[in-house]
Coordinates of C-alpha atoms and ligand atoms in Angstrom, one line a residue:
M226 CA 78.6 115.5 98.4
L227 CA 81.7 117.3 97.3
S228 CA 81.2 120.4 99.3
P229 CA 78.0 122.2 100.1
F230 CA 80.2 124.6 101.9
D231 CA 82.5 125.4 99.1
D232 CA 82.4 129.1 99.5
R233 CA 86.2 129.1 99.9
G234 CA 86.6 127.1 96.7
E235 CA 87.4 124.0 98.8
T236 CA 86.4 120.5 98.1
E237 CA 86.0 119.4 101.7
P238 CA 82.7 119.5 103.5
R239 CA 82.7 122.4 105.9
E240 CA 80.6 121.3 108.8
E241 CA 80.2 122.0 112.4
C242 CA 81.8 120.3 115.4
G243 CA 81.7 116.9 117.1
V244 CA 81.9 116.2 120.9
F245 CA 82.7 113.0 122.7
G246 CA 82.9 112.4 126.4
V247 CA 83.6 109.4 128.6
W248 CA 83.4 108.7 132.3
A249 CA 85.0 105.4 133.0
P250 CA 87.4 104.8 136.0
G251 CA 89.8 102.0 135.2
E252 CA 89.5 102.4 131.4
D253 CA 92.0 104.1 129.0
V254 CA 89.8 107.2 128.6
S255 CA 92.2 109.1 126.4
K256 CA 92.3 106.3 123.8
L257 CA 88.5 105.8 124.0
T258 CA 88.1 109.6 123.4
Y259 CA 90.6 109.4 120.5
Y260 CA 88.6 106.7 118.8
G261 CA 85.3 108.5 119.5
L262 CA 86.7 111.7 117.9
Y263 CA 88.0 109.6 115.0
A264 CA 84.4 108.4 114.4
L265 CA 83.2 112.0 114.4
Q266 CA 86.0 113.4 112.2
H267 CA 83.5 114.3 109.5
R268 CA 81.9 116.9 111.9
G269 CA 85.1 119.0 112.2
Q270 CA 88.4 118.8 110.6
E271 CA 90.3 122.0 111.5
A272 CA 91.2 121.2 115.1
A273 CA 91.0 118.4 117.7
G274 CA 91.5 118.3 121.4
I275 CA 91.1 116.1 124.4
A276 CA 90.8 117.1 128.1
V277 CA 91.3 114.4 130.7
G278 CA 90.4 114.8 134.4
D279 CA 91.6 112.6 137.2
G280 CA 89.6 114.0 140.1
D281 CA 92.3 116.4 141.0
Q282 CA 93.2 118.3 137.9
I283 CA 92.4 118.6 134.1
V284 CA 95.0 118.3 131.4
V285 CA 94.1 119.6 127.9
F286 CA 95.9 118.7 124.7
K287 CA 94.7 120.3 121.5
D288 CA 96.0 121.5 118.2
L289 CA 95.0 122.4 114.7
G290 CA 94.6 119.4 112.4
L291 CA 92.8 116.1 112.1
V292 CA 92.6 113.8 115.1
S293 CA 95.3 111.6 113.6
Q294 CA 97.6 114.6 113.1
V295 CA 97.1 116.0 116.5
F296 CA 97.5 112.9 118.7
D297 CA 100.1 110.2 118.8
E298 CA 100.7 107.3 121.2
Q299 CA 102.9 109.5 123.4
S300 CA 100.5 112.4 123.8
L301 CA 97.6 110.0 124.6
E302 CA 99.8 108.2 127.2
A303 CA 100.3 111.5 129.0
L304 CA 96.5 112.0 129.4
K305 CA 95.7 109.9 132.4
G306 CA 92.4 110.1 134.3
H307 CA 88.9 108.7 134.6
I308 CA 87.1 111.4 132.5
G309 CA 87.9 112.2 128.8
L310 CA 86.3 115.0 126.9
G311 CA 87.1 115.4 123.2
H312 CA 86.2 117.9 120.5
N313 CA 86.6 118.1 116.7
R314 CA 86.3 121.6 115.5
Y315 CA 85.2 123.3 112.3
T316 CA 85.2 127.1 112.7
T317 CA 81.7 128.5 113.0
A318 CA 82.4 131.3 115.5
G319 CA 85.7 132.9 116.2
G320 CA 88.7 132.3 113.9
N321 CA 90.6 129.2 113.1
S322 CA 93.4 129.6 115.6
W323 CA 94.9 127.4 118.4
E324 CA 93.1 129.5 121.0
N325 CA 89.8 128.6 119.4
A326 CA 90.5 124.9 119.3
Q327 CA 88.6 123.0 122.0
P328 CA 88.1 121.8 124.7
M329 CA 88.2 125.3 126.3
F330 CA 89.8 125.5 129.7
R331 CA 89.3 128.0 132.6
M332 CA 90.0 127.9 136.3
A333 CA 87.3 128.9 138.7
P334 CA 88.1 131.4 141.5
D335 CA 88.1 128.5 144.0
G336 CA 90.8 126.7 142.0
T337 CA 88.4 124.2 140.2
D338 CA 89.5 123.3 136.7
V339 CA 86.7 123.6 134.1
A340 CA 87.0 122.2 130.5
L341 CA 84.2 122.5 127.9
G342 CA 83.5 121.3 124.4
H343 CA 80.6 122.8 122.3
N344 CA 78.8 121.8 119.1
G345 CA 76.4 124.4 117.7
N346 CA 76.3 128.2 117.5
L347 CA 74.7 130.6 119.9
V348 CA 72.5 133.4 118.7
D349 CA 73.2 135.6 121.7
H350 CA 76.9 135.4 121.3
R351 CA 77.2 139.2 121.4
E352 CA 75.2 139.6 124.6
L353 CA 77.0 136.8 126.4
T354 CA 80.4 138.2 125.3
Q355 CA 79.4 141.7 126.6
E356 CA 78.4 140.1 130.0
A357 CA 81.7 138.1 130.1
A358 CA 83.6 141.3 129.2
R359 CA 81.8 143.3 132.0
L360 CA 83.0 140.7 134.4
G361 CA 86.5 141.0 133.1
L362 CA 86.5 137.4 131.8
V363 CA 87.2 138.0 128.1
D364 CA 88.5 140.7 125.9
P365 CA 85.9 141.4 123.2
K366 CA 88.6 142.8 120.9
E367 CA 90.0 139.3 120.7
N368 CA 86.7 138.0 119.2
P369 CA 86.3 135.2 121.7
S370 CA 84.3 132.2 120.4
D371 CA 80.9 131.5 121.9
S372 CA 82.3 128.3 123.4
L373 CA 85.1 130.2 125.2
V374 CA 82.6 132.7 126.6
M375 CA 80.4 129.9 127.9
C376 CA 83.4 128.2 129.5
A377 CA 84.5 131.5 131.1
L378 CA 81.0 132.3 132.5
L379 CA 80.7 128.7 133.9
A380 CA 84.1 128.8 135.6
A381 CA 83.6 132.3 137.0
D382 CA 80.4 131.3 138.7
T383 CA 81.9 128.1 140.2
R384 CA 82.8 128.6 143.9
E385 CA 82.8 126.8 147.2
G386 CA 79.3 125.4 147.9
H387 CA 78.2 126.4 144.3
G388 CA 79.8 123.9 141.9
V389 CA 80.0 123.9 138.2
E390 CA 76.6 122.0 138.1
E391 CA 74.8 124.9 139.9
A392 CA 76.7 127.4 137.7
A393 CA 75.4 125.5 134.6
M394 CA 71.8 125.4 135.9
E395 CA 71.9 129.2 136.2
L396 CA 73.8 129.9 132.9
F397 CA 72.0 127.6 130.4
P398 CA 68.5 129.0 130.8
K399 CA 70.0 132.3 129.7
V400 CA 71.8 131.0 126.7
K401 CA 70.0 131.2 123.3
G402 CA 71.0 129.2 120.2
A403 CA 72.2 125.8 119.4
F404 CA 74.4 124.0 121.9
C405 CA 75.4 120.5 122.7
V406 CA 77.9 121.0 125.5
L407 CA 80.1 118.6 127.3
F408 CA 82.0 119.9 130.3
T409 CA 83.9 118.6 133.3
D410 CA 85.3 119.9 136.6
G411 CA 87.8 117.0 136.5
D412 CA 85.5 114.8 138.7
A413 CA 82.1 114.5 137.0
L414 CA 81.2 114.6 133.3
Y415 CA 78.3 116.9 132.4
A416 CA 76.3 117.0 129.1
A417 CA 73.7 119.6 128.2
R418 CA 71.6 120.2 125.1
D419 CA 69.7 123.4 124.1
P420 CA 65.9 123.3 124.6
Q421 CA 65.4 122.8 120.9
G422 CA 67.8 120.0 120.5
V423 CA 69.1 121.3 117.2
R424 CA 72.2 119.1 117.2
P425 CA 72.1 115.5 118.2
L426 CA 73.7 114.2 121.5
S427 CA 73.4 110.6 122.8
I428 CA 74.4 108.6 125.8
G429 CA 75.8 105.1 125.8
Q430 CA 77.2 102.6 128.3
L431 CA 80.4 100.6 128.0
A432 CA 80.4 96.9 128.9
G433 CA 82.5 97.6 131.9
G434 CA 79.9 100.1 133.3
G435 CA 81.5 103.4 132.2
W436 CA 79.4 106.0 130.4
V437 CA 79.9 107.7 127.0
V438 CA 78.2 110.8 125.5
A439 CA 78.7 111.6 121.8
S440 CA 77.4 113.8 119.0
E441 CA 76.4 110.8 117.0
T442 CA 75.4 107.2 117.9
A443 CA 78.0 105.9 115.4
A444 CA 80.7 107.0 117.8
L445 CA 79.1 105.0 120.6
D446 CA 79.1 101.9 118.4
I447 CA 82.7 102.4 117.5
V448 CA 84.0 102.4 121.1
G449 CA 81.7 99.4 121.9
A450 CA 79.2 101.4 123.9
R451 CA 75.5 100.4 124.0
F452 CA 73.1 103.2 123.1
V453 CA 71.0 104.1 126.1
R454 CA 69.2 107.2 125.2
D455 CA 69.5 110.7 123.7
V456 CA 70.2 113.7 126.0
E457 CA 66.9 115.4 126.0
P458 CA 66.6 119.0 124.8
G459 CA 66.8 121.3 127.9
E460 CA 68.4 118.6 130.0
L461 CA 71.6 118.6 132.0
V462 CA 73.0 115.1 132.5
I463 CA 75.6 114.5 135.3
V464 CA 77.8 111.4 135.3
D465 CA 79.9 110.8 138.4
G466 CA 80.7 108.1 141.0
D467 CA 77.0 108.0 142.0
G468 CA 75.9 107.1 138.5
V469 CA 73.9 109.1 136.0
R470 CA 71.6 112.0 137.2
S471 CA 69.4 114.3 135.2
R472 CA 68.3 117.8 135.8
R473 CA 66.1 120.1 133.6
F474 CA 67.0 123.7 132.9
A475 CA 64.3 124.3 130.3
E476 CA 61.2 122.8 128.8
T477 CA 61.8 120.8 125.6
A478 CA 60.7 122.4 122.4
H479 CA 62.1 120.1 119.7
K480 CA 63.6 121.8 116.6
G481 CA 66.1 119.2 115.4
C482 CA 68.2 120.0 112.3
V483 CA 66.7 118.3 109.3
F484 CA 70.0 118.7 107.4
E485 CA 71.6 116.2 109.8
Y486 CA 69.5 113.5 108.1
V487 CA 70.3 114.8 104.6
Y488 CA 74.0 115.4 104.8
L489 CA 75.7 116.2 108.1
A490 CA 75.5 113.0 110.2
R491 CA 77.0 109.7 109.3
P492 CA 74.6 107.2 107.7
D493 CA 75.3 104.7 110.4
S494 CA 74.0 107.1 113.1
V495 CA 70.5 107.2 114.5
I496 CA 68.9 110.6 115.3
R497 CA 65.8 110.6 117.5
G498 CA 65.1 107.0 116.7
R499 CA 65.5 107.4 112.9
S500 CA 68.4 105.8 111.1
V501 CA 70.1 108.4 108.9
N502 CA 70.8 105.8 106.2
G503 CA 67.1 104.9 106.3
A504 CA 66.1 108.5 105.9
R505 CA 68.5 109.0 102.9
L506 CA 67.3 105.8 101.2
Q507 CA 63.7 107.0 101.6
I508 CA 64.5 110.4 100.2
G509 CA 66.1 108.7 97.2
R510 CA 63.0 106.6 96.6
K511 CA 60.7 109.6 96.9
L512 CA 62.9 111.6 94.6
A513 CA 62.5 108.8 91.9
E514 CA 58.7 109.1 92.3
E515 CA 58.6 112.8 92.2
A516 CA 61.2 113.3 89.5
P517 CA 61.7 110.3 87.3
A518 CA 64.5 110.5 84.7
D519 CA 65.2 108.6 81.4
G520 CA 68.6 107.2 82.3
D521 CA 70.7 104.1 81.9
L522 CA 72.6 104.3 85.1
V523 CA 72.2 105.9 88.6
I524 CA 75.4 107.1 90.1
P525 CA 76.0 108.8 93.5
V526 CA 78.2 111.7 94.3
P527 CA 80.1 109.9 97.1
E528 CA 79.8 109.5 100.0
S529 CA 76.8 111.4 101.3
G530 CA 74.9 111.1 98.0
T531 CA 75.2 107.3 98.1
P532 CA 72.2 106.1 100.1
A533 CA 69.8 108.5 98.3
A534 CA 71.2 107.2 94.9
V535 CA 70.6 103.6 96.1
G536 CA 67.0 104.5 97.0
Y537 CA 66.6 106.3 93.6
A538 CA 67.9 103.2 91.7
Q539 CA 65.6 100.9 93.7
A540 CA 62.5 102.9 93.1
S541 CA 63.2 103.7 89.4
R542 CA 64.6 100.2 88.6
I543 CA 67.5 101.9 86.8
P544 CA 70.7 100.1 87.5
F545 CA 73.0 101.6 90.2
G546 CA 76.7 102.0 89.5
Q547 CA 79.8 103.7 91.0
G548 CA 80.8 106.2 88.3
L549 CA 82.9 108.4 90.6
M550 CA 85.8 107.3 92.7
K551 CA 86.5 109.3 95.8
N552 CA 90.0 110.1 97.0
A553 CA 89.0 109.4 100.6
Y554 CA 92.2 110.6 102.2
V555 CA 92.6 114.0 100.5
G556 CA 91.2 115.5 103.7
R557 CA 92.4 118.8 104.9
T558 CA 96.0 118.4 104.4
F559 CA 97.1 121.8 105.7
I560 CA 99.4 121.9 102.7
Q561 CA 98.5 124.9 100.5
P562 CA 97.9 123.6 96.9
S563 CA 100.0 125.2 94.2
Q564 CA 98.2 127.0 91.4
T565 CA 98.6 123.9 89.1
I566 CA 97.1 121.7 91.8
R567 CA 94.3 124.1 92.6
Q568 CA 93.2 124.1 88.9
L569 CA 92.6 120.3 89.3
G570 CA 89.7 121.4 91.6
I571 CA 87.2 118.6 91.8
R572 CA 89.6 116.1 90.4
L573 CA 91.6 116.2 93.6
K574 CA 88.6 114.7 95.3
L575 CA 86.7 112.7 92.6
N576 CA 87.8 110.7 89.6
P577 CA 85.3 109.5 87.0
L578 CA 85.3 105.9 85.9
R579 CA 85.3 106.2 82.1
E580 CA 84.3 102.6 81.3
V581 CA 81.2 102.9 83.6
I582 CA 80.2 106.3 82.3
E583 CA 80.9 106.4 78.6
G584 CA 77.9 106.6 76.3
K585 CA 75.4 106.4 79.2
R586 CA 72.5 108.7 80.1
L587 CA 73.5 109.2 83.8
V588 CA 71.2 110.1 86.7
V589 CA 73.6 111.7 89.2
V590 CA 72.3 111.8 92.8
D591 CA 73.8 114.4 95.2
D592 CA 72.6 115.5 98.6
S593 CA 72.4 119.3 98.1
I594 CA 73.3 122.3 96.0
V595 CA 74.6 125.3 97.7
R596 CA 76.7 127.5 95.4
G597 CA 76.6 125.2 92.4
N598 CA 80.3 125.4 91.6
T599 CA 81.0 121.8 92.4
Q600 CA 78.1 120.5 90.4
R601 CA 79.0 122.6 87.4
A602 CA 82.6 121.2 87.5
L603 CA 81.3 117.7 88.1
I604 CA 79.0 117.7 85.2
K605 CA 81.7 119.0 82.9
M606 CA 84.0 116.3 84.1
L607 CA 81.3 113.6 83.5
R608 CA 80.7 114.9 80.0
E609 CA 84.4 114.8 79.3
A610 CA 84.5 111.2 80.5
G611 CA 81.9 110.3 77.8
A612 CA 78.5 110.7 79.5
K613 CA 75.8 111.1 76.9
E614 CA 73.4 112.9 79.2
V615 CA 73.6 114.1 82.8
H616 CA 70.4 114.3 84.8
V617 CA 70.9 115.6 88.3
R618 CA 68.6 114.7 91.2
I619 CA 69.1 116.4 94.5
A620 CA 68.1 114.8 97.8
S621 CA 67.1 118.1 99.5
P622 CA 65.2 121.2 98.4
P623 CA 67.2 124.2 97.1
V624 CA 69.3 125.8 99.9
K625 CA 68.3 129.4 100.1
W626 CA 69.3 130.7 103.5
P627 CA 72.3 130.6 105.7
C628 CA 72.4 128.5 108.9
F629 CA 73.0 130.4 112.2
Y630 CA 73.0 127.2 114.3
G631 CA 76.4 125.7 113.7
I632 CA 76.8 125.1 109.9
D633 CA 78.8 127.4 107.7
F634 CA 76.9 128.1 104.5
A635 CA 77.8 130.8 102.1
S636 CA 76.2 134.2 102.4
P637 CA 72.6 134.2 101.0
T638 CA 73.7 136.3 98.0
E639 CA 76.2 133.5 97.1
L640 CA 73.7 130.7 97.1
I641 CA 72.8 129.7 93.6
A642 CA 69.1 129.4 94.3
N643 CA 69.1 133.2 95.0
N644 CA 71.0 134.1 91.9
V645 CA 68.7 132.7 89.2
D646 CA 65.4 133.8 87.9
A647 CA 63.0 133.6 90.8
A648 CA 60.1 132.7 88.4
D649 CA 61.7 129.3 87.7
P650 CA 64.7 128.8 90.0
V651 CA 65.1 125.1 89.1
E652 CA 65.4 125.8 85.4
G653 CA 67.8 128.7 86.3
I654 CA 70.0 126.4 88.3
R655 CA 69.9 123.7 85.6
K656 CA 71.2 126.1 83.1
E657 CA 73.9 127.4 85.4
I658 CA 75.2 123.9 86.2
D659 CA 74.6 122.7 82.6
A660 CA 72.6 119.6 83.4
D661 CA 70.3 117.9 80.9
S662 CA 67.6 117.9 83.6
L663 CA 67.5 118.9 87.3
A664 CA 65.1 118.1 90.1
F665 CA 65.1 118.6 93.9
V666 CA 63.1 116.4 96.3
S667 CA 60.2 118.2 97.9
T668 CA 60.5 119.6 101.4
E669 CA 57.5 117.4 102.4
A670 CA 59.2 114.2 101.2
M671 CA 62.5 115.2 103.0
I672 CA 60.7 115.8 106.3
E673 CA 58.6 112.7 106.0
A674 CA 61.8 110.6 105.5
S675 CA 63.2 112.0 108.8
Q676 CA 60.1 110.5 110.5
Q677 CA 59.9 113.6 112.7
S678 CA 56.9 115.9 112.7
S679 CA 57.5 119.1 110.7
D680 CA 56.9 121.4 113.6
E681 CA 59.7 119.6 115.6
L682 CA 62.3 120.3 113.0
C683 CA 64.4 123.2 111.8
A684 CA 64.5 123.6 108.1
A685 CA 65.5 127.2 108.0
C686 CA 68.2 126.9 105.3
F687 CA 65.4 125.7 103.0
D688 CA 62.3 127.7 104.2
G689 CA 63.7 130.8 105.9
V690 CA 61.8 130.1 109.2
F691 CA 64.5 130.5 111.9
P692 CA 63.0 128.9 115.0
L693 CA 65.7 130.1 117.3
G694 CA 66.0 133.6 115.8
M695 CA 69.0 135.2 114.3
P696 CA 72.2 136.5 115.9
S697 CA 72.6 140.2 116.3
D698 CA 76.3 140.1 115.6
N699 CA 76.1 138.3 112.2
P700 CA 76.0 140.5 109.1
N701 CA 73.9 137.9 107.3
S702 CA 71.0 138.4 109.8
A703 CA 70.1 141.8 108.4
L704 CA 70.5 140.6 104.9
V705 CA 68.2 137.6 105.5
E706 CA 65.6 139.8 107.1
T707 CA 65.6 142.2 104.2
M708 CA 65.4 139.4 101.6
L709 CA 62.6 137.7 103.6
K710 CA 60.6 140.9 103.7
Q711 CA 61.1 141.5 99.9
Q712 CA 59.9 137.9 99.3
A713 CA 56.8 138.4 101.5
K714 CA 56.0 141.7 99.7
K715 CA 56.3 140.1 96.3
A716 CA 54.1 137.2 97.4
S717 CA 51.4 139.5 98.7
T718 CA 51.3 141.5 95.5
K719 CA 51.0 138.5 93.3
P720 CA 47.6 138.4 91.5
Ligands
SF4_295 S1 69.3 126.1 109.2 FE1 69.6 124.2 108.1 S2 71.6 123.4 108.7 FE2 71.0 125.0 110.1 S3 70.0 123.9 111.8 FE3 68.4 124.5 110.5 S4 68.1 122.8 109.0 FE4 70.1 122.5 110.1

């Protein structure tokens, strides 16, 4: 899709974070980590960093920018060791500053180095920050990110005879929210996942025997690692000279993010045994059954709308075509666009193929609608390129609620689904984006396509059921609670 997170008027996806760790003596771990992060670039494009441990000390190199902007041959050469820990960041807690780039680094009172990378968002950020502040570890006025607070608490509790592993076993049961955490003391690599397993985290093995842990299985493939298994929710995995060990800090209570299947993850990743591409294809097929359209051509909004569009075309028997060319390298350039460039908006990212589109009744398949601005601009552009009709089909239900678990959506009042006539929101959104017809896949079909049971998934941004609760320090929490109460009241007074 263009940008479900276009609340800042941007055309880049605004996602979460990616983590990648490797334990492999004798291998070039900094370069393996670099390529792992490269494969996970879609999960965070604001900052990148790598920590390398050699058994003695940890060296961290991080900066704002894409992986390819942050690192070069020289910086990677300087990172020598047997453990690599990498992080791609998109700001979800704390600001976008160098200090908030990861991996985080803290030194324990006994001199142990601790580096940590985190994907997710904690719901008890405020409480943990207060605890860390009480211990003199952070200054709350500096708005420390949840990741820094976790790193500070871990390091502070690491001492002679009570290593970082024991500190983690005491800290993680107290932490609430979404976290896939990789950390190291320079000797072992540790990987932990919240008891609900909101974000994915998988383990693979290199041909030479080394171990890799990554946010997505596609990153394992890209560095030549064989998928071994997922890190279980509530599990702490330890990789060191003795091999791989597992400890449990909480019971598993699966609530994986369904939006990973729809949009966030790469299609060539597998989450909890289900191919993301397979899920998207199935959603597209189901969408064609649930919402047929009279069209001449199915076109995707590249890239994340593509598998669902293929599925839609297969099931509807309407030909599939590429009607929009994506400028794949526009990325986050860090160059402020001038007013003239800004006005190009969507054109910076997508260019319509007039000869494919002209005179056609198009079925345009996209993965989600958040604010609707991008779809409105896209439909206008397609009509200008000669489309006769534009029928929009969306591979997820309407997004109505923000995510508190690591994805940056707009505030609930900015979401288009909350700004149209509640009696017929689909028709309201259709009018707003000026489509000839509009349909969303049902929640049931989306969940079925993930091949996970509905009670083991989080679908809060669609249904408003927040399985891990809401953070006390986020202004959207109170707003969501009020809106949910109003909805419940309205529903109960309906005849
Ligand atoms: S609220 Fe939405 S994006 Fe966030 S974890 Fe749940 S399903 Fe995923």
